[in-house]
Amino acid sequence: MDHSKQEEDYGYHLFPTRNKDKHTKNSLSESLFTFNRKCQVMLKFAMETSPYAKLLLSAMKSSGCNVLNDRHFTCEDCDGTVSGGFDAASSQIVLCQNNIHQQSHMNRVVTHELIHAFDHCRAHVDWFNNYRHLACSEIRAANLSGDCTFSNEVARFNFGLKQHHQACVRGRALRSILAVRNISREEAEKIVDEVFDTCFNDHAPFGRIPHSKRDAQFAHREYENRNRYYANL
């Protein structure tokens, strides 16, 4: 199951500026007036207003993992097939400035990648060698980030019947794994199946599946008030 670094680039080909040898700094004018500037503004808005992001940031802080915008987020040009990624080697979230053009999309990407960061913070995740760990976090991110809400699925022209949410989560987790690991679809499907039930039912730190912004707001409020009862005893 394990692959050597010569055989596996862990998805870094999707994020070309992760390769420091090829990285070139933008000019001042480019940084102020191009995708990078817009990406930074949308990131700031997401961090300040999204209940999904606010809950995850609070939970990570409680776990001893403070998230700093300048340190843990970076806006970069990426392959056209991805919107973001979590670089476990640097504990950094990559936001694809050339592929994220709407605030709602930014909010979802930030939430998705913060779930990976939360898992990285709270557990000993072996991202590079243990495919089950990777699959579990991808299942959780698809399930809890809003990726599979009814409105998003309708926008993709995906109309499902019974257990459509589960099917969406399974499919998105599978695609994410295949994008960043050099394994067969059959092997990836087997791994997702093995961990699906356990990881699908792990709703930390939300305590529920937030099917809407309203759900996320309630979850955030409950999280912030979780110790109030005991404080008054």
Short mmCIF file of C-alpha atoms in Angstrom, two decimals:
data_model
loop_
_atom_site.label_atom_id
_atom_site.label_comp_id
_atom_site.label_asym_id
_atom_site.label_seq_id
_atom_site.Cartn_x
_atom_site.Cartn_y
_atom_site.Cartn_z
CA MET A 1 0.00 0.00 0.00
CA ASP A 2 2.83 2.38 0.75
CA HIS A 3 4.66 4.11 -2.09
CA SER A 4 8.10 5.68 -2.16
CA LYS A 5 8.43 9.40 -2.76
CA GLN A 6 9.90 8.60 -6.17
CA GLU A 7 6.62 6.94 -7.15
CA GLU A 8 4.24 9.30 -5.35
CA ASP A 9 4.13 13.09 -5.27
CA TYR A 10 1.14 13.16 -2.85
CA GLY A 11 -0.81 15.50 -5.12
CA TYR A 12 1.79 18.27 -5.19
CA HIS A 13 1.53 18.38 -8.99
CA LEU A 14 -1.88 20.00 -8.48
CA PHE A 15 -0.26 22.86 -6.56
CA PRO A 16 2.75 23.90 -8.67
CA THR A 17 3.86 26.76 -6.42
CA ARG A 18 4.36 24.24 -3.60
CA ASN A 19 7.55 23.42 -5.53
CA LYS A 20 9.87 26.06 -4.13
CA ASP A 21 12.32 25.65 -7.02
CA LYS A 22 9.67 26.85 -9.47
CA HIS A 23 8.12 29.49 -7.23
CA THR A 24 8.46 33.05 -8.42
CA LYS A 25 7.30 36.07 -6.47
CA ASN A 26 4.64 38.28 -7.95
CA SER A 27 5.31 41.95 -8.48
CA LEU A 28 3.71 44.47 -6.15
CA SER A 29 1.13 45.49 -8.75
CA GLU A 30 0.15 41.85 -9.35
CA SER A 31 -0.26 41.17 -5.66
CA LEU A 32 -2.55 44.18 -5.24
CA PHE A 33 -4.79 43.89 -8.27
CA THR A 34 -5.00 40.25 -9.35
CA PHE A 35 -6.51 37.02 -8.06
CA ASN A 36 -4.24 37.02 -5.03
CA ARG A 37 -5.69 40.21 -3.61
CA LYS A 38 -9.27 39.03 -4.19
CA CYS A 39 -8.44 35.68 -2.60
CA GLN A 40 -7.05 37.35 0.51
CA VAL A 41 -10.14 39.55 0.88
CA MET A 42 -12.52 36.60 0.49
CA LEU A 43 -10.46 34.54 2.96
CA LYS A 44 -10.68 37.30 5.58
CA PHE A 45 -14.44 37.56 5.08
CA ALA A 46 -14.86 33.79 5.41
CA MET A 47 -12.83 33.66 8.62
CA GLU A 48 -14.87 36.49 10.15
CA THR A 49 -18.39 35.56 9.06
CA SER A 50 -18.72 31.85 8.23
CA PRO A 51 -20.16 29.92 11.21
CA TYR A 52 -18.50 26.77 9.86
CA ALA A 53 -15.06 28.40 9.90
CA LYS A 54 -15.62 30.15 13.23
CA LEU A 55 -16.54 26.88 14.95
CA LEU A 56 -13.54 25.04 13.52
CA LEU A 57 -11.17 27.86 14.49
CA SER A 58 -12.55 27.85 18.05
CA ALA A 59 -12.24 24.07 18.29
CA MET A 60 -8.66 24.14 17.05
CA LYS A 61 -7.75 26.89 19.50
CA SER A 62 -9.25 24.80 22.33
CA SER A 63 -7.07 21.91 21.18
CA GLY A 64 -3.93 24.07 21.30
CA CYS A 65 -3.70 24.77 17.58
CA ASN A 66 -4.09 28.47 16.90
CA VAL A 67 -4.61 29.27 13.23
CA LEU A 68 -2.84 32.36 11.90
CA ASN A 69 -3.91 33.75 8.53
CA ASP A 70 -0.43 34.71 7.39
CA ARG A 71 1.15 31.46 8.57
CA HIS A 72 -1.46 28.80 7.86
CA PHE A 73 -3.17 30.06 4.69
CA THR A 74 -1.73 30.79 1.28
CA CYS A 75 -3.41 31.87 -1.95
CA GLU A 76 -1.75 30.28 -4.96
CA ASP A 77 -2.37 29.33 -8.59
CA CYS A 78 -3.30 25.65 -8.88
CA ASP A 79 -4.23 23.04 -11.42
CA GLY A 80 -7.64 23.74 -12.89
CA THR A 81 -9.18 20.65 -11.28
CA VAL A 82 -8.82 21.68 -7.62
CA SER A 83 -9.98 24.53 -5.40
CA GLY A 84 -7.82 23.97 -2.35
CA GLY A 85 -5.68 21.57 -0.38
CA PHE A 86 -4.12 20.88 3.00
CA ASP A 87 -0.34 20.53 2.97
CA ALA A 88 0.35 18.40 6.04
CA ALA A 89 4.11 18.81 5.63
CA SER A 90 3.84 22.54 6.34
CA SER A 91 0.48 22.57 8.19
CA GLN A 92 -0.70 25.04 5.57
CA ILE A 93 -4.00 25.42 3.74
CA VAL A 94 -3.68 26.23 0.04
CA LEU A 95 -6.50 28.25 -1.55
CA CYS A 96 -6.57 28.17 -5.34
CA GLN A 97 -6.87 31.84 -6.24
CA ASN A 98 -7.34 31.11 -9.95
CA ASN A 99 -10.27 28.74 -9.30
CA ILE A 100 -12.21 30.41 -6.47
CA HIS A 101 -14.27 33.35 -7.72
CA GLN A 102 -17.29 33.51 -5.40
CA GLN A 103 -17.53 34.06 -1.65
CA SER A 104 -19.78 31.03 -1.14
CA HIS A 105 -17.19 28.85 -2.85
CA MET A 106 -14.41 30.33 -0.71
CA ASN A 107 -16.43 29.64 2.45
CA ARG A 108 -16.84 25.99 1.47
CA VAL A 109 -13.19 25.50 0.55
CA VAL A 110 -11.97 27.14 3.77
CA THR A 111 -14.32 24.93 5.79
CA HIS A 112 -13.30 21.76 3.95
CA GLU A 113 -9.60 22.39 4.46
CA LEU A 114 -10.06 23.51 8.08
CA ILE A 115 -11.65 20.12 8.79
CA HIS A 116 -8.43 18.50 7.53
CA ALA A 117 -6.46 20.92 9.70
CA PHE A 118 -8.67 20.08 12.70
CA ASP A 119 -8.06 16.37 12.14
CA HIS A 120 -4.34 17.08 11.83
CA CYS A 121 -4.48 18.94 15.15
CA ARG A 122 -6.51 16.49 17.20
CA ALA A 123 -5.22 13.14 15.89
CA HIS A 124 -1.98 11.51 14.81
CA VAL A 125 -2.94 11.42 11.14
CA ASP A 126 -0.45 9.66 8.89
CA TRP A 127 -1.40 11.54 5.72
CA PHE A 128 1.37 10.18 3.52
CA ASN A 129 1.41 6.47 4.31
CA ASN A 130 -1.95 5.46 5.77
CA TYR A 131 -4.66 5.69 3.13
CA ARG A 132 -7.37 4.92 5.69
CA HIS A 133 -6.43 8.04 7.66
CA LEU A 134 -6.61 10.11 4.49
CA ALA A 135 -9.94 8.55 3.48
CA CYS A 136 -11.43 9.21 6.91
CA SER A 137 -10.56 12.90 6.82
CA GLU A 138 -11.84 13.23 3.25
CA ILE A 139 -15.15 11.61 4.27
CA ARG A 140 -15.46 13.97 7.24
CA ALA A 141 -14.60 17.02 5.13
CA ALA A 142 -17.17 16.15 2.46
CA ASN A 143 -19.79 15.36 5.10
CA LEU A 144 -19.38 18.41 7.35
CA SER A 145 -18.24 21.24 5.08
CA GLY A 146 -21.45 21.78 3.13
CA ASP A 147 -19.99 20.19 -0.02
CA CYS A 148 -23.00 17.89 -0.25
CA THR A 149 -25.87 20.19 0.69
CA PHE A 150 -29.02 19.90 -1.38
CA SER A 151 -28.46 23.28 -3.06
CA ASN A 152 -24.91 22.42 -4.08
CA GLU A 153 -25.97 19.06 -5.46
CA VAL A 154 -28.79 20.66 -7.45
CA ALA A 155 -26.28 23.16 -8.86
CA ARG A 156 -24.22 20.17 -10.04
CA PHE A 157 -27.36 18.61 -11.58
CA ASN A 158 -27.11 15.69 -9.17
CA PHE A 159 -30.58 14.61 -8.13
CA GLY A 160 -30.59 11.65 -5.80
CA LEU A 161 -33.14 9.66 -3.90
CA LYS A 162 -32.67 7.80 -0.63
CA GLN A 163 -29.28 8.31 1.07
CA HIS A 164 -28.15 10.76 -1.59
CA HIS A 165 -26.09 12.67 0.98
CA GLN A 166 -24.12 9.53 1.82
CA ALA A 167 -23.57 8.82 -1.87
CA CYS A 168 -22.32 12.37 -2.44
CA VAL A 169 -19.92 12.15 0.51
CA ARG A 170 -18.59 8.79 -0.65
CA GLY A 171 -18.12 10.01 -4.22
CA ARG A 172 -16.36 13.24 -3.29
CA ALA A 173 -14.05 11.47 -0.83
CA LEU A 174 -13.18 8.92 -3.50
CA ARG A 175 -12.37 11.63 -6.08
CA SER A 176 -10.20 13.50 -3.59
CA ILE A 177 -8.15 10.40 -2.81
CA LEU A 178 -7.67 9.52 -6.47
CA ALA A 179 -6.54 13.09 -7.19
CA VAL A 180 -3.68 12.99 -4.69
CA ARG A 181 -2.65 9.32 -4.46
CA ASN A 182 -1.37 6.94 -7.11
CA ILE A 183 -3.73 4.03 -6.41
CA SER A 184 -6.38 2.25 -8.44
CA ARG A 185 -10.04 3.19 -8.21
CA GLU A 186 -10.81 -0.31 -6.95
CA GLU A 187 -8.34 0.03 -4.07
CA ALA A 188 -9.60 3.52 -3.21
CA GLU A 189 -13.21 2.31 -3.16
CA LYS A 190 -12.26 -0.56 -0.84
CA ILE A 191 -10.51 1.81 1.58
CA VAL A 192 -13.44 4.26 1.62
CA ASP A 193 -15.87 1.40 2.26
CA GLU A 194 -13.78 0.10 5.16
CA VAL A 195 -13.81 3.39 7.10
CA PHE A 196 -17.01 5.00 5.83
CA ASP A 197 -19.47 4.27 8.64
CA THR A 198 -17.10 5.24 11.44
CA CYS A 199 -15.88 8.43 9.80
CA PHE A 200 -19.28 9.48 8.42
CA ASN A 201 -20.67 9.33 11.97
CA ASP A 202 -17.79 11.34 13.45
CA HIS A 203 -19.27 14.84 13.53
CA ALA A 204 -16.64 16.56 15.69
CA PRO A 205 -16.52 19.43 16.39
CA PHE A 206 -20.01 20.21 15.02
CA GLY A 207 -21.89 17.56 16.98
CA ARG A 208 -24.19 17.14 13.98
CA ILE A 209 -24.11 17.24 10.20
CA PRO A 210 -24.55 20.94 9.36
CA HIS A 211 -26.84 20.72 6.34
CA SER A 212 -27.16 24.50 6.15
CA LYS A 213 -25.65 27.72 7.40
CA ARG A 214 -28.38 27.81 10.04
CA ASP A 215 -27.32 24.36 11.30
CA ALA A 216 -23.72 25.59 11.47
CA GLN A 217 -24.80 28.67 13.43
CA PHE A 218 -26.60 26.51 16.00
CA ALA A 219 -23.59 24.18 16.24
CA HIS A 220 -21.25 27.14 16.75
CA ARG A 221 -23.50 28.62 19.45
CA GLU A 222 -23.71 25.28 21.27
CA TYR A 223 -19.94 24.85 21.08
CA GLU A 224 -19.28 28.31 22.49
CA ASN A 225 -21.76 27.68 25.33
CA ARG A 226 -20.67 24.10 26.08
CA ASN A 227 -19.14 24.94 29.49
CA ARG A 228 -21.71 27.47 30.67
CA TYR A 229 -23.86 24.97 32.57
CA TYR A 230 -20.91 23.61 34.57
CA ALA A 231 -19.57 27.10 35.25
CA ASN A 232 -22.81 27.99 37.05
CA LEU A 233 -22.81 24.96 39.37
#
